[in-house]
């Protein structure tokens, strides 16, 4: 009977270079920052519109209160994104990166189509769910694709990505007078284009292909048991 390693390994797959693995993970994190950052800069015009649609006064107090609710809902979606880590152990890091990027890209774009505060809250939850999932897939993809001596350094550099994405969101915010808050949210679909490059240029990490996926079937129980 063939071993898990023999069954999972694919010698025909060319290993990805450390640089390509890093930029794949970095780009995913950067676009996370872009999509999550858009909310900050369109919050006021979006809530003025949606509060009026809901028959509520668009006062500073209501904008602050409902803005806080919506941010908490977004973070709740992020907290639920542990599902993606489970899935990445089973079907692959790159596959889940692509799924999560598509997920949060289209969820962010749907925010621009929201017709009420409730629909907007649902789309923000879904955005957080996808953005948190990209972190769960992108980080292990990088760590499993590069030599051990480079892991700590590249992991630290990875944290430059989100602030760059936030800066891009700042640039996008200048389009609000031109395309409106809905148009800016629709720009959130742009990260979906990254999935085309990922699927063509970044294979699953060799470590995952050689049996890490099979080992994951044991679950998380051992983490909570003593030696």
mmCIF file of C-alpha atoms in Angstrom:
data_model
loop_
_atom_site.group_PDB
_atom_site.id
_atom_site.type_symbol
_atom_site.label_atom_id
_atom_site.label_comp_id
_atom_site.label_asym_id
_atom_site.label_seq_id
_atom_site.Cartn_x
_atom_site.Cartn_y
_atom_site.Cartn_z
ATOM 1 C CA UNK A 1 0.000 0.000 0.000
ATOM 2 C CA UNK A 2 1.584 3.361 -0.999
ATOM 3 C CA UNK A 3 2.490 5.759 1.772
ATOM 4 C CA UNK A 4 0.782 9.128 2.216
ATOM 5 C CA UNK A 5 3.977 10.800 1.060
ATOM 6 C CA UNK A 6 4.092 8.859 -2.163
ATOM 7 C CA UNK A 7 0.421 9.468 -2.795
ATOM 8 C CA UNK A 8 0.530 13.189 -2.210
ATOM 9 C CA UNK A 9 3.907 14.125 -3.646
ATOM 10 C CA UNK A 10 3.967 15.256 -7.239
ATOM 11 C CA UNK A 11 7.508 15.162 -8.617
ATOM 12 C CA UNK A 12 6.313 16.845 -11.801
ATOM 13 C CA UNK A 13 5.661 20.125 -9.997
ATOM 14 C CA UNK A 14 8.542 22.595 -10.112
ATOM 15 C CA UNK A 15 9.197 24.102 -6.636
ATOM 16 C CA UNK A 16 8.400 27.789 -6.378
ATOM 17 C CA UNK A 17 11.276 30.193 -5.741
ATOM 18 C CA UNK A 18 11.398 31.901 -2.320
ATOM 19 C CA UNK A 19 11.000 35.284 -4.018
ATOM 20 C CA UNK A 20 7.890 34.224 -5.902
ATOM 21 C CA UNK A 21 6.371 32.645 -2.781
ATOM 22 C CA UNK A 22 7.054 35.811 -0.820
ATOM 23 C CA UNK A 23 5.554 38.165 -3.379
ATOM 24 C CA UNK A 24 2.502 35.927 -3.746
ATOM 25 C CA UNK A 25 1.854 36.063 0.009
ATOM 26 C CA UNK A 26 2.788 39.754 0.207
ATOM 27 C CA UNK A 27 0.418 40.683 -2.612
ATOM 28 C CA UNK A 28 -2.434 38.808 -0.958
ATOM 29 C CA UNK A 29 -1.849 40.609 2.341
ATOM 30 C CA UNK A 30 -1.467 43.966 0.595
ATOM 31 C CA UNK A 31 -4.782 43.555 -1.188
ATOM 32 C CA UNK A 32 -6.351 42.507 2.119
ATOM 33 C CA UNK A 33 -5.251 45.873 3.477
ATOM 34 C CA UNK A 34 -6.654 47.617 0.409
ATOM 35 C CA UNK A 35 -10.101 46.045 0.657
ATOM 36 C CA UNK A 36 -10.390 46.382 4.431
ATOM 37 C CA UNK A 37 -9.107 49.975 4.316
ATOM 38 C CA UNK A 38 -11.724 51.173 1.833
ATOM 39 C CA UNK A 39 -14.375 51.151 4.558
ATOM 40 C CA UNK A 40 -12.610 53.821 6.592
ATOM 41 C CA UNK A 41 -12.646 56.356 3.789
ATOM 42 C CA UNK A 42 -16.213 55.864 2.558
ATOM 43 C CA UNK A 43 -17.831 55.322 5.952
ATOM 44 C CA UNK A 44 -19.438 58.769 6.218
ATOM 45 C CA UNK A 45 -21.025 59.013 2.742
ATOM 46 C CA UNK A 46 -22.082 55.359 2.870
ATOM 47 C CA UNK A 47 -23.822 55.704 6.217
ATOM 48 C CA UNK A 48 -25.455 59.008 5.327
ATOM 49 C CA UNK A 49 -27.058 57.216 2.366
ATOM 50 C CA UNK A 50 -27.947 53.976 4.169
ATOM 51 C CA UNK A 51 -29.251 55.665 7.336
ATOM 52 C CA UNK A 52 -31.567 57.805 5.242
ATOM 53 C CA UNK A 53 -32.784 54.692 3.411
ATOM 54 C CA UNK A 54 -33.545 53.114 6.773
ATOM 55 C CA UNK A 55 -35.499 56.133 7.985
ATOM 56 C CA UNK A 56 -32.835 57.120 10.506
ATOM 57 C CA UNK A 57 -31.238 60.488 11.025
ATOM 58 C CA UNK A 58 -27.724 60.739 9.574
ATOM 59 C CA UNK A 59 -26.403 62.549 12.633
ATOM 60 C CA UNK A 60 -22.796 62.416 13.766
ATOM 61 C CA UNK A 61 -23.852 60.242 16.683
ATOM 62 C CA UNK A 62 -25.661 57.710 14.479
ATOM 63 C CA UNK A 63 -22.805 57.610 11.987
ATOM 64 C CA UNK A 64 -20.335 56.922 14.802
ATOM 65 C CA UNK A 65 -22.569 54.336 16.468
ATOM 66 C CA UNK A 66 -23.551 52.390 13.366
ATOM 67 C CA UNK A 67 -20.040 52.704 11.982
ATOM 68 C CA UNK A 68 -18.789 50.995 15.128
ATOM 69 C CA UNK A 69 -21.412 48.260 14.819
ATOM 70 C CA UNK A 70 -20.405 47.602 11.226
ATOM 71 C CA UNK A 71 -16.715 47.455 12.078
ATOM 72 C CA UNK A 72 -17.473 44.948 14.852
ATOM 73 C CA UNK A 73 -19.462 42.834 12.393
ATOM 74 C CA UNK A 74 -16.515 42.911 9.992
ATOM 75 C CA UNK A 75 -14.189 41.718 12.786
ATOM 76 C CA UNK A 76 -16.667 38.990 13.727
ATOM 77 C CA UNK A 77 -16.415 37.703 10.165
ATOM 78 C CA UNK A 78 -12.627 37.768 10.494
ATOM 79 C CA UNK A 79 -12.887 35.776 13.752
ATOM 80 C CA UNK A 80 -14.935 33.106 11.966
ATOM 81 C CA UNK A 81 -12.312 32.693 9.240
ATOM 82 C CA UNK A 82 -10.597 29.777 11.034
ATOM 83 C CA UNK A 83 -12.618 27.614 8.639
ATOM 84 C CA UNK A 84 -10.223 28.523 5.846
ATOM 85 C CA UNK A 85 -7.225 27.164 7.783
ATOM 86 C CA UNK A 86 -9.008 23.821 8.107
ATOM 87 C CA UNK A 87 -9.731 23.852 4.378
ATOM 88 C CA UNK A 88 -6.145 24.832 3.467
ATOM 89 C CA UNK A 89 -4.875 21.737 5.295
ATOM 90 C CA UNK A 90 -7.073 19.579 3.128
ATOM 91 C CA UNK A 91 -7.114 21.029 -0.380
ATOM 92 C CA UNK A 92 -3.963 23.171 -0.443
ATOM 93 C CA UNK A 93 -2.620 26.592 0.493
ATOM 94 C CA UNK A 94 -2.677 28.178 -2.959
ATOM 95 C CA UNK A 95 -6.166 26.920 -3.741
ATOM 96 C CA UNK A 96 -7.507 28.440 -0.548
ATOM 97 C CA UNK A 97 -5.605 31.693 -1.161
ATOM 98 C CA UNK A 98 -7.395 31.951 -4.494
ATOM 99 C CA UNK A 99 -10.771 31.116 -2.954
ATOM 100 C CA UNK A 100 -10.396 33.648 -0.150
ATOM 101 C CA UNK A 101 -9.196 36.428 -2.450
ATOM 102 C CA UNK A 102 -12.169 35.835 -4.743
ATOM 103 C CA UNK A 103 -14.451 35.690 -1.714
ATOM 104 C CA UNK A 104 -13.416 38.960 -0.101
ATOM 105 C CA UNK A 105 -13.056 40.759 -3.440
ATOM 106 C CA UNK A 106 -16.626 40.079 -4.473
ATOM 107 C CA UNK A 107 -17.958 40.597 -0.932
ATOM 108 C CA UNK A 108 -16.313 44.045 -0.850
ATOM 109 C CA UNK A 109 -17.742 44.866 -4.266
ATOM 110 C CA UNK A 110 -21.188 43.802 -3.051
ATOM 111 C CA UNK A 111 -20.914 46.450 -0.326
ATOM 112 C CA UNK A 112 -21.229 48.951 -3.164
ATOM 113 C CA UNK A 113 -24.572 47.395 -4.088
ATOM 114 C CA UNK A 114 -26.012 47.382 -0.559
ATOM 115 C CA UNK A 115 -29.631 48.548 -0.407
ATOM 116 C CA UNK A 116 -29.943 48.751 3.383
ATOM 117 C CA UNK A 117 -27.917 48.747 6.594
ATOM 118 C CA UNK A 118 -28.693 45.052 7.042
ATOM 119 C CA UNK A 119 -27.427 44.057 3.599
ATOM 120 C CA UNK A 120 -24.356 46.234 4.100
ATOM 121 C CA UNK A 121 -23.670 44.503 7.434
ATOM 122 C CA UNK A 122 -23.958 41.064 5.805
ATOM 123 C CA UNK A 123 -21.506 42.007 3.070
ATOM 124 C CA UNK A 124 -19.069 43.454 5.620
ATOM 125 C CA UNK A 125 -19.232 40.195 7.588
ATOM 126 C CA UNK A 126 -18.464 38.239 4.418
ATOM 127 C CA UNK A 127 -15.571 40.574 3.593
ATOM 128 C CA UNK A 128 -14.023 39.969 7.003
ATOM 129 C CA UNK A 129 -14.555 36.230 6.643
ATOM 130 C CA UNK A 130 -12.623 36.215 3.370
ATOM 131 C CA UNK A 131 -9.861 38.613 4.414
ATOM 132 C CA UNK A 132 -9.091 36.652 7.580
ATOM 133 C CA UNK A 133 -9.013 33.460 5.531
ATOM 134 C CA UNK A 134 -6.370 34.811 3.165
ATOM 135 C CA UNK A 135 -4.071 35.295 6.150
ATOM 136 C CA UNK A 136 -4.759 31.702 7.215
ATOM 137 C CA UNK A 137 -3.688 30.364 3.813
ATOM 138 C CA UNK A 138 -1.004 32.848 2.728
ATOM 139 C CA UNK A 139 1.177 32.635 5.817
ATOM 140 C CA UNK A 140 1.645 28.835 5.826
ATOM 141 C CA UNK A 141 2.107 28.894 2.056
ATOM 142 C CA UNK A 142 5.075 31.219 2.498
ATOM 143 C CA UNK A 143 6.545 29.365 5.477
ATOM 144 C CA UNK A 144 6.342 26.005 3.700
ATOM 145 C CA UNK A 145 7.797 27.333 0.441
ATOM 146 C CA UNK A 146 11.024 28.928 1.663
ATOM 147 C CA UNK A 147 14.170 27.568 3.371
ATOM 148 C CA UNK A 148 14.008 27.533 7.164
ATOM 149 C CA UNK A 149 16.810 30.114 7.468
ATOM 150 C CA UNK A 150 14.649 32.671 5.627
ATOM 151 C CA UNK A 151 11.316 32.145 7.370
ATOM 152 C CA UNK A 152 11.603 34.622 10.222
ATOM 153 C CA UNK A 153 12.997 37.403 8.013
ATOM 154 C CA UNK A 154 10.356 36.969 5.321
ATOM 155 C CA UNK A 155 7.570 36.690 7.900
ATOM 156 C CA UNK A 156 8.623 40.072 9.310
ATOM 157 C CA UNK A 157 8.745 41.647 5.856
ATOM 158 C CA UNK A 158 5.264 40.308 5.185
ATOM 159 C CA UNK A 159 3.886 42.782 7.712
ATOM 160 C CA UNK A 160 4.770 45.683 5.421
ATOM 161 C CA UNK A 161 2.012 44.583 3.050
ATOM 162 C CA UNK A 162 -1.115 45.645 4.931
ATOM 163 C CA UNK A 163 0.006 49.287 5.465
ATOM 164 C CA UNK A 164 0.795 49.545 1.743
ATOM 165 C CA UNK A 165 -2.700 48.266 0.992
ATOM 166 C CA UNK A 166 -4.138 50.865 3.354
ATOM 167 C CA UNK A 167 -2.212 53.577 1.469
ATOM 168 C CA UNK A 168 -3.716 52.354 -1.800
ATOM 169 C CA UNK A 169 -7.138 52.645 -0.166
ATOM 170 C CA UNK A 170 -6.287 56.265 0.655
ATOM 171 C CA UNK A 171 -5.575 56.864 -3.029
ATOM 172 C CA UNK A 172 -8.854 55.184 -4.009
ATOM 173 C CA UNK A 173 -10.744 57.414 -1.568
ATOM 174 C CA UNK A 174 -9.981 60.437 -3.744
ATOM 175 C CA UNK A 175 -12.338 58.908 -6.304
ATOM 176 C CA UNK A 176 -15.365 59.285 -4.019
ATOM 177 C CA UNK A 177 -16.360 62.671 -5.544
ATOM 178 C CA UNK A 178 -16.118 61.088 -9.003
ATOM 179 C CA UNK A 179 -17.640 57.607 -8.644
ATOM 180 C CA UNK A 180 -19.339 57.870 -5.254
ATOM 181 C CA UNK A 181 -18.920 55.593 -2.252
ATOM 182 C CA UNK A 182 -20.516 52.713 -4.147
ATOM 183 C CA UNK A 183 -18.042 52.997 -6.999
ATOM 184 C CA UNK A 184 -15.102 52.910 -4.591
ATOM 185 C CA UNK A 185 -16.394 49.703 -3.020
ATOM 186 C CA UNK A 186 -16.802 48.205 -6.482
ATOM 187 C CA UNK A 187 -13.058 48.714 -6.938
ATOM 188 C CA UNK A 188 -12.689 46.063 -4.255
ATOM 189 C CA UNK A 189 -13.151 43.419 -6.933
ATOM 190 C CA UNK A 190 -9.716 44.262 -8.385
ATOM 191 C CA UNK A 191 -7.813 41.821 -6.091
ATOM 192 C CA UNK A 192 -9.639 38.956 -7.789
ATOM 193 C CA UNK A 193 -7.250 39.421 -10.719
ATOM 194 C CA UNK A 194 -4.405 38.177 -8.506
ATOM 195 C CA UNK A 195 -5.912 34.701 -8.513
ATOM 196 C CA UNK A 196 -5.148 34.325 -12.219
ATOM 197 C CA UNK A 197 -1.427 34.868 -11.558
ATOM 198 C CA UNK A 198 -1.441 32.648 -8.467
ATOM 199 C CA UNK A 199 -2.959 29.667 -10.250
ATOM 200 C CA UNK A 200 -0.545 30.003 -13.185
ATOM 201 C CA UNK A 201 2.680 30.680 -11.301
ATOM 202 C CA UNK A 202 2.569 29.388 -7.718
ATOM 203 C CA UNK A 203 2.349 25.628 -7.043
ATOM 204 C CA UNK A 204 1.346 24.138 -3.729
ATOM 205 C CA UNK A 205 4.291 24.002 -1.286
ATOM 206 C CA UNK A 206 6.356 20.822 -1.471
ATOM 207 C CA UNK A 207 5.953 20.332 2.290
ATOM 208 C CA UNK A 208 2.173 20.255 1.936
ATOM 209 C CA UNK A 209 2.291 17.943 -1.078
ATOM 210 C CA UNK A 210 4.512 15.469 0.744
ATOM 211 C CA UNK A 211 2.104 14.649 3.501
ATOM 212 C CA UNK A 212 1.332 17.659 5.678
ATOM 213 C CA UNK A 213 -2.239 17.493 4.384
ATOM 214 C CA UNK A 214 -2.612 13.899 5.510
ATOM 215 C CA UNK A 215 -1.184 14.635 8.940
ATOM 216 C CA UNK A 216 -3.737 17.411 9.399
ATOM 217 C CA UNK A 217 -6.526 14.833 9.487
ATOM 218 C CA UNK A 218 -5.572 14.136 13.121
ATOM 219 C CA UNK A 219 -7.290 17.395 14.119
ATOM 220 C CA UNK A 220 -6.337 19.886 16.825
ATOM 221 C CA UNK A 221 -6.962 17.650 19.829
ATOM 222 C CA UNK A 222 -3.241 16.956 20.464
ATOM 223 C CA UNK A 223 -2.662 20.695 20.977
ATOM 224 C CA UNK A 224 -4.671 20.576 24.194
ATOM 225 C CA UNK A 225 -3.210 17.412 25.659
ATOM 226 C CA UNK A 226 -0.115 17.186 27.781
ATOM 227 C CA UNK A 227 3.159 15.538 26.676
#
